[in-house]
Amino acid sequence: MEINHENFSVSIETHESWEKRDKLSNFFELVYILDGEGEQYVNQSIHPYVKGEIFLLPSASCNRYRIKKKTRFLFVRFTSTYFSTYHQSSSVNYSDWFNRLNFIIGNYNQGEAGLIDNPTDKEHVKSLLDLIVSEHYSDNSCSVFLVQNLLVSILVIISRNIEKQLLHGQSFSDKRFVNMLHFIHFNLLDQEKVSVEGISSRFHISETYFSEYFKRNANESFRDYILRSKLKIAEARAALTSNSFKEIANELGFTDSSHLNKMMKKYYHRGMREIRNKVSAA
């Protein structure tokens, strides 16, 4: 049985040996090892796994498993529809979900750090995933609704762990500025919220003083910080997904793919096609 929704699918599979699957995700796939033992191969990296491990796989990764002991997997794939505004009637804020998916894919360095460093958070995520497993086998008509809300909570926990890794080693004496960065990270694609006017109003800072305040704390201008943050996501989307450059540019608020490519070359000295081709050739 597989739980399907326009934004995600959930399946449980048992394998004694691994066969390549054709199922794809648009952002990434969350993998939870329910039972078993083996090794996961992602691009050129090898990660041993046992029961209870949680992995995040970008959609374009070359991955497979060497199964040493029969393994039961929970796969959560984030799929086709891009959490657009027509879901306003839903109890789930898909705009917020979309922001978090982009933040995760843009800032998670696979292999360099664990997906969830905090032990308590890891147990929370396991408990939520166990609830998803329970709903997977349930005949309850509300299962999809419950699973989508459980996934929202999981994404929030993953996001805050990645944010801690992102800010590791940086020291900010101004707590308000830390809260401001947190707000920017998870609202980056909302142009109204992440504007001088929007942030100044939310954090009670004069608009005329805001630019000076931000640059003093971040050591770069607000405009450059926003642009660099978006380009970081664009780079990851080019390397780790099969989305078109036009689609990526539109979702990240660039005029068109040419504008995005121009900015990428200016800041990273290589274009979107070069980024994608480099990964494909690896």
C-alpha positions as semicolon CSV with decimal commas, in nm:
position;residue;x (nm);y (nm);z (nm)
1;M;0,000;0,000;0,000
2;E;0,115;0,353;-0,079
3;I;-0,024;0,679;0,056
4;N;-0,036;0,930;-0,230
5;H;-0,093;1,304;-0,218
6;E;-0,025;1,564;-0,485
7;N;0,277;1,686;-0,282
8;F;0,417;1,364;-0,141
9;S;0,394;0,986;-0,142
10;V;0,467;0,741;0,140
11;S;0,554;0,376;0,086
12;I;0,695;0,089;0,291
13;E;0,908;-0,165;0,107
14;T;1,097;-0,477;0,217
15;H;1,407;-0,585;0,023
16;E;1,659;-0,866;0,054
17;S;1,854;-0,733;-0,244
18;W;1,832;-0,392;-0,404
19;E;1,675;-0,317;-0,740
20;K;1,674;0,026;-0,900
21;R;1,343;0,212;-0,864
22;D;1,190;0,445;-1,122
23;K;1,006;0,661;-0,869
24;L;1,134;1,018;-0,853
25;S;1,093;1,315;-0,620
26;N;1,113;1,683;-0,710
27;F;1,297;1,790;-0,397
28;F;1,429;1,496;-0,196
29;E;1,338;1,163;-0,044
30;L;1,329;1,094;0,328
31;V;1,433;0,737;0,412
32;Y;1,368;0,572;0,751
33;I;1,517;0,228;0,821
34;L;1,244;0,033;0,999
35;D;1,449;-0,285;1,025
36;G;1,762;-0,435;0,872
37;E;2,128;-0,360;0,810
38;G;2,348;-0,264;0,519
39;E;2,516;0,024;0,336
40;Q;2,375;0,315;0,144
41;Y;2,568;0,439;-0,161
42;V;2,506;0,806;-0,253
43;N;2,714;0,935;-0,543
44;Q;3,069;0,855;-0,426
45;S;2,989;0,820;-0,053
46;I;2,910;0,509;0,153
47;H;2,696;0,533;0,467
48;P;2,637;0,224;0,687
49;Y;2,278;0,189;0,809
50;V;2,098;0,002;1,087
51;K;1,747;0,009;1,227
52;G;1,636;0,362;1,320
53;E;1,863;0,553;1,078
54;I;1,716;0,851;0,890
55;F;1,854;0,970;0,556
56;L;1,772;1,253;0,320
57;L;1,842;1,193;-0,048
58;P;1,832;1,470;-0,312
59;S;1,617;1,373;-0,609
60;A;1,900;1,358;-0,862
61;S;2,143;1,162;-0,644
62;C;2,276;0,835;-0,772
63;N;2,189;0,604;-0,484
64;R;2,155;0,235;-0,410
65;Y;2,179;-0,001;-0,115
66;R;2,397;-0,301;-0,035
67;I;2,166;-0,501;0,187
68;K;2,338;-0,724;0,442
69;K;2,024;-0,811;0,641
70;K;1,669;-0,802;0,498
71;T;1,561;-0,439;0,525
72;R;1,223;-0,271;0,562
73;F;1,231;0,091;0,437
74;L;0,991;0,380;0,482
75;F;1,021;0,614;0,183
76;V;0,870;0,963;0,181
77;R;0,898;1,134;-0,158
78;F;0,820;1,503;-0,207
79;T;0,670;1,510;-0,552
80;S;0,513;1,700;-0,839
81;T;0,294;1,992;-0,724
82;Y;0,490;2,286;-0,592
83;F;0,283;2,392;-0,294
84;S;0,117;2,681;-0,474
85;T;-0,134;2,929;-0,341
86;Y;-0,440;2,737;-0,460
87;H;-0,413;2,525;-0,142
88;Q;-0,546;2,817;0,066
89;S;-0,842;2,608;0,185
90;S;-0,606;2,348;0,334
91;S;-0,510;2,347;0,701
92;V;-0,146;2,312;0,593
93;N;0,046;2,624;0,489
94;Y;0,204;2,500;0,166
95;S;0,390;2,826;0,114
96;D;0,570;2,766;0,444
97;W;0,629;2,402;0,344
98;F;0,778;2,509;0,011
99;N;1,011;2,755;0,187
100;R;1,136;2,485;0,422
101;L;1,191;2,234;0,142
102;N;1,404;2,490;-0,040
103;F;1,593;2,582;0,277
104;I;1,671;2,216;0,349
105;I;1,789;2,132;-0,002
106;G;1,996;2,452;-0,021
107;N;2,174;2,415;0,311
108;Y;2,205;2,044;0,395
109;N;2,560;1,923;0,332
110;Q;2,517;1,549;0,298
111;G;2,803;1,350;0,446
112;E;2,951;1,645;0,636
113;A;2,707;1,636;0,928
114;G;2,418;1,429;1,048
115;L;2,073;1,522;0,929
116;I;1,955;1,568;1,288
117;D;2,230;1,639;1,542
118;N;2,012;1,691;1,848
119;P;1,938;1,350;2,012
120;T;1,601;1,466;2,148
121;D;1,498;1,599;1,807
122;K;1,603;1,270;1,646
123;E;1,377;1,077;1,884
124;H;1,092;1,318;1,811
125;V;1,132;1,258;1,436
126;K;1,144;0,881;1,488
127;S;0,820;0,899;1,688
128;L;0,655;1,103;1,412
129;L;0,778;0,860;1,145
130;D;0,646;0,568;1,352
131;L;0,306;0,739;1,354
132;I;0,326;0,768;0,975
133;V;0,397;0,393;0,958
134;S;0,090;0,328;1,174
135;E;-0,126;0,545;0,948
136;H;0,019;0,376;0,643
137;Y;-0,148;0,050;0,749
138;S;-0,468;0,220;0,865
139;D;-0,792;0,225;0,667
140;N;-0,890;0,556;0,823
141;S;-1,011;0,810;0,567
142;C;-0,825;1,086;0,753
143;S;-0,483;0,918;0,717
144;V;-0,358;1,143;0,435
145;F;-0,460;1,455;0,629
146;L;-0,280;1,332;0,942
147;V;0,033;1,225;0,750
148;Q;0,069;1,564;0,581
149;N;0,056;1,736;0,919
150;L;0,311;1,493;1,064
151;L;0,539;1,570;0,769
152;V;0,511;1,943;0,838
153;S;0,639;1,881;1,193
154;I;0,923;1,663;1,063
155;L;1,032;1,932;0,816
156;V;1,032;2,194;1,094
157;I;1,259;1,978;1,313
158;I;1,496;1,898;1,024
159;S;1,507;2,267;0,928
160;R;1,603;2,389;1,274
161;N;1,883;2,131;1,299
162;I;2,022;2,237;0,962
163;E;1,995;2,603;1,065
164;K;2,202;2,530;1,379
165;Q;2,466;2,365;1,159
166;L;2,454;2,663;0,922
167;L;2,510;2,915;1,202
168;H;2,765;2,699;1,388
169;G;3,070;2,903;1,490
170;Q;2,898;3,235;1,428
171;S;2,846;3,451;1,734
172;F;2,582;3,723;1,743
173;S;2,544;3,940;2,051
174;D;2,213;4,079;1,928
175;K;1,937;3,819;1,986
176;R;1,697;4,021;1,772
177;F;1,933;3,978;1,476
178;V;1,945;3,599;1,529
179;N;1,563;3,594;1,525
180;M;1,573;3,808;1,212
181;L;1,801;3,560;1,032
182;H;1,571;3,277;1,136
183;F;1,274;3,466;0,991
184;I;1,461;3,532;0,665
185;H;1,573;3,169;0,628
186;F;1,217;3,037;0,643
187;N;1,044;3,314;0,449
188;L;1,308;3,372;0,183
189;L;1,070;3,327;-0,111
190;D;0,803;3,560;0,025
191;Q;0,904;3,895;-0,126
192;E;0,659;4,091;0,087
193;K;0,775;3,945;0,419
194;V;1,145;3,949;0,328
195;S;1,166;4,314;0,229
196;V;1,311;4,611;0,413
197;E;0,959;4,728;0,488
198;G;0,835;4,388;0,601
199;I;1,131;4,302;0,825
200;S;1,160;4,655;0,968
201;S;0,796;4,646;1,069
202;R;0,814;4,296;1,217
203;F;1,129;4,362;1,423
204;H;1,050;4,725;1,509
205;I;1,347;4,885;1,335
206;S;1,336;5,214;1,150
207;E;1,352;5,159;0,773
208;T;1,611;5,434;0,743
209;Y;1,833;5,259;1,000
210;F;1,771;4,901;0,882
211;S;2,043;4,878;0,614
212;E;2,310;5,002;0,852
213;Y;2,187;4,768;1,130
214;F;2,186;4,461;0,903
215;K;2,529;4,526;0,750
216;R;2,685;4,587;1,092
217;N;2,564;4,248;1,215
218;A;2,596;4,039;0,898
219;N;2,909;4,202;0,749
220;E;2,729;4,229;0,416
221;S;2,437;4,425;0,280
222;F;2,080;4,300;0,316
223;R;2,042;4,284;-0,063
224;D;2,357;4,073;-0,104
225;Y;2,255;3,840;0,180
226;I;1,914;3,773;0,022
227;L;2,060;3,725;-0,325
228;R;2,339;3,497;-0,202
229;S;2,088;3,289;-0,003
230;K;1,869;3,245;-0,312
231;L;2,168;3,158;-0,530
232;K;2,273;2,894;-0,279
233;I;1,933;2,728;-0,321
234;A;1,951;2,769;-0,701
235;E;2,294;2,601;-0,705
236;A;2,160;2,307;-0,503
237;R;1,849;2,280;-0,722
238;A;2,067;2,277;-1,036
239;A;2,296;2,009;-0,892
240;L;2,050;1,793;-0,701
241;T;1,722;1,807;-0,894
242;S;1,607;1,774;-1,254
243;N;1,391;2,090;-1,243
244;S;1,423;2,321;-1,544
245;F;1,622;2,640;-1,496
246;K;1,313;2,839;-1,594
247;E;1,118;2,669;-1,316
248;I;1,394;2,730;-1,060
249;A;1,426;3,097;-1,160
250;N;1,052;3,152;-1,135
251;E;1,023;2,986;-0,794
252;L;1,316;3,183;-0,651
253;G;1,186;3,519;-0,775
254;F;1,432;3,592;-1,058
255;T;1,308;3,769;-1,373
256;D;1,388;3,466;-1,589
257;S;1,648;3,191;-1,629
258;S;1,888;3,432;-1,804
259;H;1,877;3,668;-1,506
260;L;1,941;3,379;-1,267
261;N;2,228;3,251;-1,481
262;K;2,385;3,597;-1,496
263;M;2,374;3,636;-1,117
264;M;2,510;3,283;-1,067
265;K;2,809;3,359;-1,290
266;K;2,869;3,690;-1,112
267;Y;2,872;3,538;-0,762
268;Y;2,984;3,177;-0,826
269;H;3,177;3,225;-1,153
270;R;2,987;2,943;-1,323
271;G;2,644;2,914;-1,477
272;M;2,353;2,684;-1,398
273;R;2,428;2,451;-1,692
274;E;2,790;2,416;-1,584
275;I;2,681;2,330;-1,228
276;R;2,441;2,061;-1,350
277;N;2,681;1,916;-1,606
278;K;2,961;1,890;-1,352
279;V;2,742;1,676;-1,126
280;S;2,620;1,462;-1,417
281;A;2,977;1,394;-1,525
282;A;3,089;1,291;-1,175
